[in-house]
């Protein structure tokens, strides 16, 4: 009974097929019994139909778990066989091109066998004199007074048999540098690892000289640094790593270098190059911040450097707008000057973006809110020439709405008092002329900024917006969402500041010891 239950369980799990479901010669494929009430016509119709597939056929068409496991093993075995065949072909080619035979060493007196982790073996007849002279490892293993004694050496559990074989053959080369020409970096790293393991000093030097001289990809660079650190070759790797290691004197001047780069971008004469380098430097600074978020090795751009650049851009903007208000519209110089205004505003946007990204933007909000003179000059020149300046205000509102800058309510209200009218006036041009401006993002940022103010100030600003929106329509920011929130706060969900019935009460009790 127990054996029967075990067989039944194995059938359910799919290891063997149910014998009762299989076909046998003594069992008909299809049996049909007709009752007396069945008419002949129906009988003829049934007999003309082909029999449906039996349930046993369906079961046999699906492989069992044991069969699936067997097929997987056969597939893996075939892949391993193919892999070994390819390795054998490569090793055979390396040995056929070996320079051993033509160097007059005679017959090999050492049988060297290299065995991989999966059991693949390569046997070579090599020369004790060559191995002992080139490798301190082999010199120790082959220490014999009698040069006529034959040796057998086996190296097991090799990571890469092909590389081990090639490293041994390198010992027969007089010009190792020439032999390495044309090899890829990963291959030479493998040769270096084996050379270090068998203390093949000439091979180590040749590999390091190769790595020092050839270009690296970024992926290869990481592997080189990792490999050299693992091998701990100490002073011999200094030349190789000089291209990626900064001296202390260089790292201490980081801020000066970054300041020079940022200033160079702001003063660039070629507009296309300026845009490209802005994008590149911004991306590199963000990559550095992300890759070193948990360490102190981030590229340090000081607050003073960025704010010095901000003040320089502000001075240029004031100067450009002052000149623009005095120039005759018919003069050709006006177009050049307007281009300079757009350029300086774009530079300012870039620096502000860096400040916000480095969480240093709080002070700039106050600085921008205090620009009364610049705001007045802004209102005196045509919208088409000045709308880039209003993008700075939009940029700040977006940052406030996201919580990326935190400034007092007085500063937030001063910001809107100084620049909100200009943003209203320039919004239509910003939408049409700047593909990079996200209308919805600007409207959301402005709405959130307004809603952070005290309720009376919200009311003052939103009632003014209400009148403007009815007259300007799409040329005015659509901040209906902020209007709805203010309405509910003011008229539906009213909170009386004097109520203190829900204040938390504490009672202090003395407990006996």
Short mmCIF file of C-alpha atoms in Angstrom, two decimals:
data_model
loop_
_atom_site.label_atom_id
_atom_site.label_comp_id
_atom_site.label_asym_id
_atom_site.label_seq_id
_atom_site.Cartn_x
_atom_site.Cartn_y
_atom_site.Cartn_z
CA UNK A 1 0.00 0.00 0.00
CA UNK A 2 2.87 2.35 0.90
CA UNK A 3 4.72 1.57 -2.34
CA UNK A 4 1.57 2.21 -4.33
CA UNK A 5 1.14 5.63 -2.65
CA UNK A 6 4.77 6.57 -3.50
CA UNK A 7 4.28 5.63 -7.16
CA UNK A 8 1.07 7.65 -7.25
CA UNK A 9 2.90 10.68 -5.82
CA UNK A 10 5.67 10.43 -8.44
CA UNK A 11 3.06 10.26 -11.19
CA UNK A 12 1.43 13.46 -9.89
CA UNK A 13 4.79 15.26 -9.76
CA UNK A 14 5.50 14.33 -13.38
CA UNK A 15 8.58 12.08 -12.92
CA UNK A 16 6.91 9.05 -14.57
CA UNK A 17 3.85 8.65 -16.76
CA UNK A 18 0.65 6.98 -15.60
CA UNK A 19 0.66 3.45 -17.11
CA UNK A 20 -3.10 3.34 -17.04
CA UNK A 21 -3.16 6.26 -19.46
CA UNK A 22 -0.72 4.85 -21.99
CA UNK A 23 -1.81 3.04 -25.10
CA UNK A 24 -1.46 -0.73 -25.34
CA UNK A 25 -2.17 -3.14 -28.22
CA UNK A 26 -4.83 -4.94 -26.16
CA UNK A 27 -6.75 -1.76 -25.58
CA UNK A 28 -8.81 -0.17 -28.36
CA UNK A 29 -8.12 3.42 -29.30
CA UNK A 30 -11.81 4.26 -29.30
CA UNK A 31 -14.72 2.12 -28.09
CA UNK A 32 -18.31 3.09 -28.72
CA UNK A 33 -21.44 1.36 -27.52
CA UNK A 34 -24.74 2.23 -29.16
CA UNK A 35 -27.98 1.91 -27.29
CA UNK A 36 -30.94 0.20 -28.96
CA UNK A 37 -32.59 3.57 -29.38
CA UNK A 38 -29.78 4.81 -31.60
CA UNK A 39 -30.91 5.06 -35.20
CA UNK A 40 -28.85 3.63 -38.05
CA UNK A 41 -28.46 7.02 -39.62
CA UNK A 42 -26.86 8.36 -36.48
CA UNK A 43 -24.66 5.31 -36.34
CA UNK A 44 -23.39 5.92 -39.85
CA UNK A 45 -22.69 9.56 -39.01
CA UNK A 46 -20.70 8.66 -35.92
CA UNK A 47 -18.68 6.01 -37.69
CA UNK A 48 -17.67 8.50 -40.37
CA UNK A 49 -16.10 10.87 -37.87
CA UNK A 50 -12.42 10.52 -36.99
CA UNK A 51 -11.86 9.60 -33.34
CA UNK A 52 -10.87 12.45 -31.02
CA UNK A 53 -7.38 12.36 -29.53
CA UNK A 54 -7.32 10.31 -26.36
CA UNK A 55 -6.37 11.82 -23.01
CA UNK A 56 -3.29 9.62 -22.93
CA UNK A 57 -2.01 11.25 -26.14
CA UNK A 58 -2.32 14.68 -24.55
CA UNK A 59 -0.40 13.53 -21.50
CA UNK A 60 2.38 11.97 -23.54
CA UNK A 61 2.73 15.14 -25.67
CA UNK A 62 3.83 17.15 -22.58
CA UNK A 63 7.33 16.27 -21.29
CA UNK A 64 7.67 15.16 -17.71
CA UNK A 65 9.79 17.05 -15.22
CA UNK A 66 12.45 14.36 -15.42
CA UNK A 67 12.59 14.69 -19.20
CA UNK A 68 12.84 18.48 -18.96
CA UNK A 69 15.71 18.19 -16.46
CA UNK A 70 17.46 15.72 -18.72
CA UNK A 71 17.12 18.01 -21.73
CA UNK A 72 18.52 20.94 -19.71
CA UNK A 73 21.51 18.85 -18.65
CA UNK A 74 22.12 17.80 -22.23
CA UNK A 75 21.93 21.45 -23.34
CA UNK A 76 24.42 22.56 -20.67
CA UNK A 77 26.71 19.66 -21.52
CA UNK A 78 26.64 20.66 -25.19
CA UNK A 79 27.49 24.28 -24.28
CA UNK A 80 30.39 23.10 -22.11
CA UNK A 81 31.64 20.88 -24.88
CA UNK A 82 31.49 23.77 -27.35
CA UNK A 83 33.29 26.02 -24.88
CA UNK A 84 36.04 23.46 -24.32
CA UNK A 85 36.41 22.91 -28.07
CA UNK A 86 36.85 26.64 -28.67
CA UNK A 87 39.37 26.85 -25.82
CA UNK A 88 41.24 23.85 -27.22
CA UNK A 89 41.39 25.48 -30.66
CA UNK A 90 42.73 28.74 -29.21
CA UNK A 91 45.36 27.00 -27.09
CA UNK A 92 46.41 24.83 -30.03
CA UNK A 93 46.85 27.93 -32.17
CA UNK A 94 48.93 29.62 -29.44
CA UNK A 95 51.17 26.58 -29.07
CA UNK A 96 51.59 26.24 -32.84
CA UNK A 97 52.83 29.82 -33.02
CA UNK A 98 55.14 29.43 -30.02
CA UNK A 99 58.76 30.52 -30.57
CA UNK A 100 60.19 27.62 -28.51
CA UNK A 101 61.22 25.33 -31.29
CA UNK A 102 63.38 27.77 -33.17
CA UNK A 103 65.53 28.95 -30.27
CA UNK A 104 67.90 25.97 -29.99
CA UNK A 105 66.84 24.80 -26.54
CA UNK A 106 66.57 21.19 -27.57
CA UNK A 107 63.99 18.85 -26.07
CA UNK A 108 62.08 20.05 -23.05
CA UNK A 109 63.15 18.61 -19.71
CA UNK A 110 60.10 19.82 -17.76
CA UNK A 111 56.56 18.64 -18.29
CA UNK A 112 54.34 21.55 -17.31
CA UNK A 113 50.61 20.83 -17.01
CA UNK A 114 48.05 23.59 -16.60
CA UNK A 115 44.60 22.54 -15.39
CA UNK A 116 41.48 24.73 -15.43
CA UNK A 117 38.80 24.66 -12.77
CA UNK A 118 36.52 22.58 -14.97
CA UNK A 119 39.23 19.95 -15.55
CA UNK A 120 40.57 21.01 -18.96
CA UNK A 121 44.30 20.16 -19.14
CA UNK A 122 47.14 21.43 -21.29
CA UNK A 123 50.54 19.71 -21.11
CA UNK A 124 53.71 21.36 -22.45
CA UNK A 125 57.30 20.22 -22.71
CA UNK A 126 59.31 23.24 -21.61
CA UNK A 127 62.84 23.93 -20.41
CA UNK A 128 64.00 24.09 -16.84
CA UNK A 129 66.69 26.63 -17.66
CA UNK A 130 64.22 29.09 -19.17
CA UNK A 131 61.67 28.75 -16.38
CA UNK A 132 64.23 29.01 -13.58
CA UNK A 133 65.99 32.03 -15.12
CA UNK A 134 62.79 33.99 -15.79
CA UNK A 135 60.56 33.10 -12.84
CA UNK A 136 61.46 33.07 -9.15
CA UNK A 137 58.46 30.80 -8.54
CA UNK A 138 59.78 28.14 -10.93
CA UNK A 139 63.36 28.65 -9.74
CA UNK A 140 62.22 27.64 -6.26
CA UNK A 141 60.15 24.68 -7.48
CA UNK A 142 62.83 23.34 -9.85
CA UNK A 143 65.78 23.67 -7.50
CA UNK A 144 68.02 20.69 -8.42
CA UNK A 145 71.79 20.37 -8.59
CA UNK A 146 71.70 17.89 -11.41
CA UNK A 147 70.55 19.51 -14.61
CA UNK A 148 69.75 16.09 -16.14
CA UNK A 149 66.83 15.46 -13.78
CA UNK A 150 63.44 15.74 -15.46
CA UNK A 151 60.64 17.49 -13.67
CA UNK A 152 56.88 17.41 -13.80
CA UNK A 153 55.01 20.50 -12.62
CA UNK A 154 51.25 20.85 -12.46
CA UNK A 155 49.37 24.12 -11.89
CA UNK A 156 45.75 23.50 -10.90
CA UNK A 157 42.53 25.56 -10.69
CA UNK A 158 43.63 28.16 -13.24
CA UNK A 159 41.23 31.00 -14.03
CA UNK A 160 42.23 31.12 -17.69
CA UNK A 161 44.33 28.29 -19.13
CA UNK A 162 44.99 30.19 -22.35
CA UNK A 163 46.51 33.15 -20.48
CA UNK A 164 48.70 30.83 -18.36
CA UNK A 165 50.01 29.15 -21.49
CA UNK A 166 50.73 32.48 -23.16
CA UNK A 167 52.55 33.76 -20.07
CA UNK A 168 54.83 30.71 -20.06
CA UNK A 169 55.54 31.24 -23.74
CA UNK A 170 56.39 34.90 -23.06
CA UNK A 171 59.43 33.65 -21.13
CA UNK A 172 60.92 32.52 -24.42
CA UNK A 173 60.62 35.99 -26.00
CA UNK A 174 63.58 38.37 -26.04
CA UNK A 175 61.49 41.46 -26.90
CA UNK A 176 58.42 41.34 -24.69
CA UNK A 177 57.24 44.84 -25.60
CA UNK A 178 57.11 43.95 -29.28
CA UNK A 179 55.28 40.72 -28.44
CA UNK A 180 52.54 42.65 -26.61
CA UNK A 181 51.90 45.11 -29.45
CA UNK A 182 48.33 44.87 -30.67
CA UNK A 183 47.01 43.01 -27.64
CA UNK A 184 43.91 44.35 -25.91
CA UNK A 185 44.05 45.78 -22.40
CA UNK A 186 42.04 42.98 -20.75
CA UNK A 187 44.38 40.35 -22.22
CA UNK A 188 47.44 42.16 -20.91
CA UNK A 189 45.83 42.46 -17.48
CA UNK A 190 45.49 38.67 -17.48
CA UNK A 191 49.15 38.26 -18.46
CA UNK A 192 50.13 40.68 -15.72
CA UNK A 193 48.17 38.72 -13.11
CA UNK A 194 49.86 35.43 -14.05
CA UNK A 195 53.29 37.07 -14.31
CA UNK A 196 52.87 38.43 -10.79
CA UNK A 197 51.74 35.00 -9.52
CA UNK A 198 54.87 33.24 -10.84
CA UNK A 199 57.11 36.26 -10.11
CA UNK A 200 58.04 36.73 -13.77
CA UNK A 201 59.66 40.17 -13.33
CA UNK A 202 60.33 40.88 -17.01
CA UNK A 203 56.72 40.02 -17.82
CA UNK A 204 55.45 42.30 -15.05
CA UNK A 205 57.54 45.22 -16.32
CA UNK A 206 56.50 44.69 -19.93
CA UNK A 207 52.79 44.54 -19.04
CA UNK A 208 53.01 47.66 -16.87
CA UNK A 209 54.85 49.59 -19.60
CA UNK A 210 52.16 48.53 -22.08
CA UNK A 211 49.35 49.64 -19.77
CA UNK A 212 51.04 52.97 -19.12
CA UNK A 213 51.33 53.74 -22.83
CA UNK A 214 48.01 52.66 -24.37
CA UNK A 215 44.65 54.51 -24.15
CA UNK A 216 41.97 53.08 -21.85
CA UNK A 217 38.22 53.06 -22.08
CA UNK A 218 36.34 53.97 -18.92
CA UNK A 219 35.40 50.32 -18.32
CA UNK A 220 39.01 49.25 -18.81
CA UNK A 221 40.16 52.00 -16.45
CA UNK A 222 38.09 50.59 -13.58
CA UNK A 223 39.40 47.07 -14.21
CA UNK A 224 43.01 48.29 -14.37
CA UNK A 225 42.75 50.15 -11.06
CA UNK A 226 41.03 47.17 -9.41
CA UNK A 227 43.62 44.71 -10.73
CA UNK A 228 46.62 46.79 -9.76
CA UNK A 229 45.26 47.36 -6.27
CA UNK A 230 44.75 43.61 -5.84
CA UNK A 231 48.25 42.74 -7.05
CA UNK A 232 49.85 45.27 -4.66
CA UNK A 233 52.88 45.87 -6.85
CA UNK A 234 53.57 49.06 -4.87
CA UNK A 235 56.01 51.51 -6.50
CA UNK A 236 56.03 49.74 -9.88
CA UNK A 237 52.41 50.79 -10.65
CA UNK A 238 52.92 54.51 -9.98
CA UNK A 239 53.61 55.38 -13.62
CA UNK A 240 50.51 53.50 -14.77
CA UNK A 241 48.17 55.32 -12.38
CA UNK A 242 49.57 58.81 -12.85
CA UNK A 243 46.95 59.59 -15.48
CA UNK A 244 44.13 59.14 -12.94
CA UNK A 245 45.69 60.11 -9.59
CA UNK A 246 45.80 63.81 -8.64
CA UNK A 247 48.59 65.16 -6.49
CA UNK A 248 47.57 66.93 -3.28
CA UNK A 249 48.53 70.28 -4.75
CA UNK A 250 46.07 69.71 -7.61
CA UNK A 251 43.14 68.77 -5.41
CA UNK A 252 43.59 71.83 -3.21
CA UNK A 253 43.12 74.08 -6.24
CA UNK A 254 39.80 72.50 -7.23
CA UNK A 255 37.76 75.60 -6.51
CA UNK A 256 40.10 77.80 -8.56
CA UNK A 257 39.89 75.42 -11.50
CA UNK A 258 36.08 75.19 -11.37
CA UNK A 259 35.83 78.96 -11.03
CA UNK A 260 37.98 79.38 -14.12
CA UNK A 261 35.83 76.91 -16.07
CA UNK A 262 32.56 78.56 -15.07
CA UNK A 263 33.90 82.02 -15.88
CA UNK A 264 35.13 80.77 -19.24
CA UNK A 265 31.66 79.49 -20.10
CA UNK A 266 29.98 82.75 -19.09
CA UNK A 267 32.39 84.77 -21.25
CA UNK A 268 32.48 82.43 -24.25
CA UNK A 269 32.31 84.12 -27.65
CA UNK A 270 30.92 81.18 -29.60
CA UNK A 271 27.26 80.66 -28.66
CA UNK A 272 27.06 77.00 -29.70
CA UNK A 273 30.19 76.12 -27.73
CA UNK A 274 28.85 78.01 -24.70
CA UNK A 275 25.61 75.99 -24.69
CA UNK A 276 27.44 72.70 -25.10
CA UNK A 277 29.90 73.39 -22.29
CA UNK A 278 27.11 74.55 -19.95
CA UNK A 279 25.36 71.23 -20.47
CA UNK A 280 28.57 69.25 -20.08
CA UNK A 281 29.73 70.92 -16.85
CA UNK A 282 26.27 70.71 -15.29
CA UNK A 283 26.12 67.00 -16.08
CA UNK A 284 29.60 66.32 -14.72
CA UNK A 285 28.87 68.16 -11.48
CA UNK A 286 25.65 66.16 -11.01
CA UNK A 287 27.40 62.87 -11.81
CA UNK A 288 30.07 63.66 -9.22
CA UNK A 289 27.41 64.45 -6.64
CA UNK A 290 25.51 61.22 -7.31
CA UNK A 291 28.54 58.91 -7.42
CA UNK A 292 30.05 60.38 -4.22
CA UNK A 293 26.85 61.04 -2.29
CA UNK A 294 28.08 59.02 0.71
CA UNK A 295 31.64 60.33 0.81
CA UNK A 296 33.55 63.55 1.25
CA UNK A 297 35.22 63.30 -2.17
CA UNK A 298 32.65 65.37 -4.06
CA UNK A 299 33.90 68.16 -6.26
CA UNK A 300 33.68 71.20 -4.04
CA UNK A 301 32.42 74.39 -5.71
CA UNK A 302 32.38 77.02 -3.03
CA UNK A 303 29.43 79.25 -2.28
CA UNK A 304 31.63 82.34 -2.70
CA UNK A 305 32.61 81.29 -6.22
CA UNK A 306 29.00 80.89 -7.36
CA UNK A 307 27.78 84.10 -5.72
CA UNK A 308 30.67 86.10 -7.17
CA UNK A 309 29.51 84.94 -10.59
CA UNK A 310 25.92 85.88 -9.69
CA UNK A 311 26.91 89.45 -8.79
CA UNK A 312 28.93 89.70 -12.00
CA UNK A 313 25.89 88.65 -14.07
CA UNK A 314 23.63 91.06 -12.20
CA UNK A 315 26.00 93.98 -12.84
CA UNK A 316 26.10 93.08 -16.53
CA UNK A 317 22.31 92.90 -16.70
CA UNK A 318 21.87 96.31 -15.06
CA UNK A 319 24.42 97.82 -17.44
CA UNK A 320 22.82 96.25 -20.52
CA UNK A 321 19.29 97.35 -19.57
CA UNK A 322 20.48 100.86 -18.76
CA UNK A 323 22.04 101.16 -22.21
CA UNK A 324 18.98 99.61 -23.86
CA UNK A 325 16.69 102.30 -22.44
CA UNK A 326 18.90 105.05 -23.90
CA UNK A 327 19.53 103.72 -27.40
CA UNK A 328 17.47 104.88 -30.37
CA UNK A 329 15.34 102.03 -31.66
CA UNK A 330 16.49 102.68 -35.23
CA UNK A 331 20.16 102.15 -34.42
CA UNK A 332 21.74 98.82 -35.32
CA UNK A 333 23.48 98.60 -31.92
CA UNK A 334 20.17 97.86 -30.26
CA UNK A 335 19.97 94.32 -31.66
CA UNK A 336 23.47 93.53 -30.39
CA UNK A 337 22.62 94.88 -26.97
CA UNK A 338 19.40 92.86 -26.76
CA UNK A 339 21.41 89.74 -27.57
CA UNK A 340 23.71 90.54 -24.66
CA UNK A 341 20.69 90.89 -22.34
CA UNK A 342 19.41 87.44 -23.32
CA UNK A 343 22.90 86.00 -22.94
CA UNK A 344 23.45 87.42 -19.44
CA UNK A 345 19.98 86.27 -18.34
CA UNK A 346 20.73 82.79 -19.63
CA UNK A 347 24.05 82.81 -17.76
CA UNK A 348 22.24 83.83 -14.59
CA UNK A 349 19.73 80.99 -15.00
CA UNK A 350 22.60 78.52 -15.27
CA UNK A 351 24.33 79.75 -12.12
CA UNK A 352 21.02 79.77 -10.20
CA UNK A 353 20.42 76.21 -11.32
CA UNK A 354 23.83 75.22 -9.92
CA UNK A 355 23.06 77.03 -6.64
CA UNK A 356 19.73 75.25 -6.27
CA UNK A 357 21.26 71.89 -7.11
CA UNK A 358 23.96 72.42 -4.45
CA UNK A 359 21.32 73.62 -1.91
CA UNK A 360 22.83 77.11 -1.79
CA UNK A 361 19.92 79.02 -3.39
CA UNK A 362 18.35 80.59 -0.28
CA UNK A 363 20.53 83.68 -0.33
CA UNK A 364 19.95 84.24 -4.04
CA UNK A 365 16.16 84.52 -3.53
CA UNK A 366 16.76 87.50 -1.23
CA UNK A 367 19.31 88.92 -3.66
CA UNK A 368 16.88 88.68 -6.59
CA UNK A 369 13.96 90.05 -4.56
CA UNK A 370 16.02 93.19 -3.77
CA UNK A 371 16.64 94.05 -7.45
CA UNK A 372 14.31 97.08 -7.56
CA UNK A 373 16.52 98.98 -10.00
CA UNK A 374 16.76 96.03 -12.37
CA UNK A 375 12.99 95.50 -12.19
CA UNK A 376 12.35 99.15 -13.04
CA UNK A 377 14.72 99.02 -16.02
CA UNK A 378 13.10 95.78 -17.11
CA UNK A 379 9.70 97.48 -17.41
CA UNK A 380 11.11 100.15 -19.78
CA UNK A 381 12.19 97.92 -22.65
CA UNK A 382 9.97 95.86 -25.01
CA UNK A 383 8.80 92.45 -23.79
CA UNK A 384 10.38 90.57 -26.70
CA UNK A 385 13.81 91.74 -25.56
CA UNK A 386 13.47 91.11 -21.82
CA UNK A 387 11.39 87.94 -21.29
CA UNK A 388 14.53 85.85 -20.59
CA UNK A 389 14.95 87.79 -17.33
CA UNK A 390 11.51 86.70 -16.12
CA UNK A 391 12.58 83.10 -16.54
CA UNK A 392 14.83 83.62 -13.50
CA UNK A 393 11.76 84.52 -11.41
CA UNK A 394 9.93 81.46 -12.73
CA UNK A 395 12.96 79.33 -11.90
CA UNK A 396 12.94 80.55 -8.29
CA UNK A 397 9.18 79.99 -7.91
CA UNK A 398 9.55 76.42 -9.15
CA UNK A 399 12.33 75.81 -6.60
CA UNK A 400 10.20 77.30 -3.79
CA UNK A 401 7.23 75.18 -4.85
CA UNK A 402 9.38 72.04 -4.73
CA UNK A 403 10.87 72.92 -1.35
CA UNK A 404 14.37 73.23 -2.83
CA UNK A 405 14.90 76.66 -1.25
CA UNK A 406 13.60 77.79 2.14
CA UNK A 407 13.28 81.52 2.75
CA UNK A 408 11.15 83.58 5.20
CA UNK A 409 7.65 84.68 4.19
CA UNK A 410 8.76 88.30 3.99
CA UNK A 411 11.37 87.37 1.40
CA UNK A 412 8.84 85.34 -0.58
CA UNK A 413 6.38 88.25 -0.58
CA UNK A 414 9.14 90.69 -1.54
CA UNK A 415 10.09 88.42 -4.45
CA UNK A 416 6.55 88.53 -5.83
CA UNK A 417 6.16 92.25 -5.12
CA UNK A 418 9.29 92.97 -7.15
CA UNK A 419 8.94 90.53 -10.05
CA UNK A 420 5.37 89.16 -10.29
CA UNK A 421 4.15 91.97 -12.58
CA UNK A 422 7.10 91.39 -14.90
CA UNK A 423 6.38 87.64 -14.95
CA UNK A 424 2.77 88.31 -15.87
CA UNK A 425 3.81 90.64 -18.71
CA UNK A 426 6.45 88.27 -20.12
CA UNK A 427 4.58 84.97 -19.72
CA UNK A 428 3.09 84.95 -23.22
CA UNK A 429 6.48 85.50 -24.83
CA UNK A 430 8.09 82.89 -22.58
CA UNK A 431 5.59 80.27 -23.74
CA UNK A 432 5.99 81.03 -27.43
CA UNK A 433 9.70 81.77 -27.68
CA UNK A 434 11.23 79.22 -25.27
CA UNK A 435 10.72 75.58 -26.07
CA UNK A 436 12.49 74.64 -22.85
CA UNK A 437 9.89 76.47 -20.71
CA UNK A 438 7.33 74.08 -19.21
CA UNK A 439 4.18 76.22 -18.89
CA UNK A 440 2.54 73.86 -16.40
CA UNK A 441 5.67 73.70 -14.26
CA UNK A 442 5.89 77.49 -14.06
CA UNK A 443 2.20 77.82 -13.17
CA UNK A 444 2.47 75.14 -10.46
CA UNK A 445 5.58 76.76 -8.99
CA UNK A 446 3.95 80.19 -8.92
CA UNK A 447 0.79 78.76 -7.36
CA UNK A 448 2.70 76.99 -4.61
CA UNK A 449 4.78 80.08 -3.87
CA UNK A 450 1.66 82.24 -3.49
CA UNK A 451 0.01 79.67 -1.24
CA UNK A 452 2.97 79.72 1.18
CA UNK A 453 2.15 83.35 2.06
CA UNK A 454 -0.20 84.50 4.86
CA UNK A 455 -3.85 84.34 3.82
CA UNK A 456 -4.37 88.14 3.44
CA UNK A 457 -1.40 88.32 1.06
CA UNK A 458 -2.71 85.33 -0.89
CA UNK A 459 -6.00 87.20 -1.27
CA UNK A 460 -4.34 90.38 -2.45
CA UNK A 461 -2.27 88.60 -5.09
CA UNK A 462 -4.98 86.23 -6.33
CA UNK A 463 -7.66 88.90 -6.66
CA UNK A 464 -5.22 90.90 -8.77
CA UNK A 465 -4.52 87.81 -10.86
CA UNK A 466 -8.27 87.21 -11.26
CA UNK A 467 -8.78 90.57 -12.97
CA UNK A 468 -5.71 90.14 -15.17
CA UNK A 469 -6.60 86.60 -16.25
CA UNK A 470 -10.08 87.70 -17.37
CA UNK A 471 -8.49 90.29 -19.67
CA UNK A 472 -5.33 88.47 -20.87
CA UNK A 473 -6.42 84.83 -20.97
CA UNK A 474 -3.64 82.48 -22.15
CA UNK A 475 -1.04 85.26 -22.04
CA UNK A 476 -1.39 85.21 -18.24
CA UNK A 477 -0.30 82.26 -16.04
CA UNK A 478 -3.26 80.03 -15.25
CA UNK A 479 -3.14 79.60 -11.46
CA UNK A 480 -6.79 78.62 -10.96
CA UNK A 481 -5.67 75.82 -8.66
CA UNK A 482 -4.14 78.33 -6.26
CA UNK A 483 -7.31 80.42 -6.51
CA UNK A 484 -9.43 77.40 -5.52
CA UNK A 485 -7.23 76.58 -2.54
CA UNK A 486 -7.32 80.19 -1.33
CA UNK A 487 -11.13 80.27 -1.74
CA UNK A 488 -11.62 77.17 0.40
CA UNK A 489 -9.22 78.45 3.03
CA UNK A 490 -10.92 81.85 3.16
CA UNK A 491 -14.60 80.89 2.98
CA UNK A 492 -15.11 77.16 3.54
CA UNK A 493 -12.48 75.80 5.93
CA UNK A 494 -12.05 78.75 8.23
CA UNK A 495 -9.66 78.32 11.15
CA UNK A 496 -10.02 80.81 14.04
CA UNK A 497 -6.66 81.63 15.52
CA UNK A 498 -8.16 82.44 18.91
CA UNK A 499 -9.53 78.94 19.50
CA UNK A 500 -7.35 76.93 21.84
CA UNK A 501 -9.80 74.28 23.01
CA UNK A 502 -7.73 71.53 21.44
CA UNK A 503 -4.46 72.49 23.07
CA UNK A 504 -2.54 69.64 24.62
CA UNK A 505 -2.75 69.61 28.43
CA UNK A 506 -0.11 67.98 30.63
CA UNK A 507 -0.48 66.97 34.24
CA UNK A 508 2.60 66.31 36.37
CA UNK A 509 2.15 63.63 39.03
CA UNK A 510 4.54 62.47 41.71
CA UNK A 511 4.79 58.72 41.99
CA UNK A 512 5.79 57.09 45.31
CA UNK A 513 9.23 55.52 45.41
#
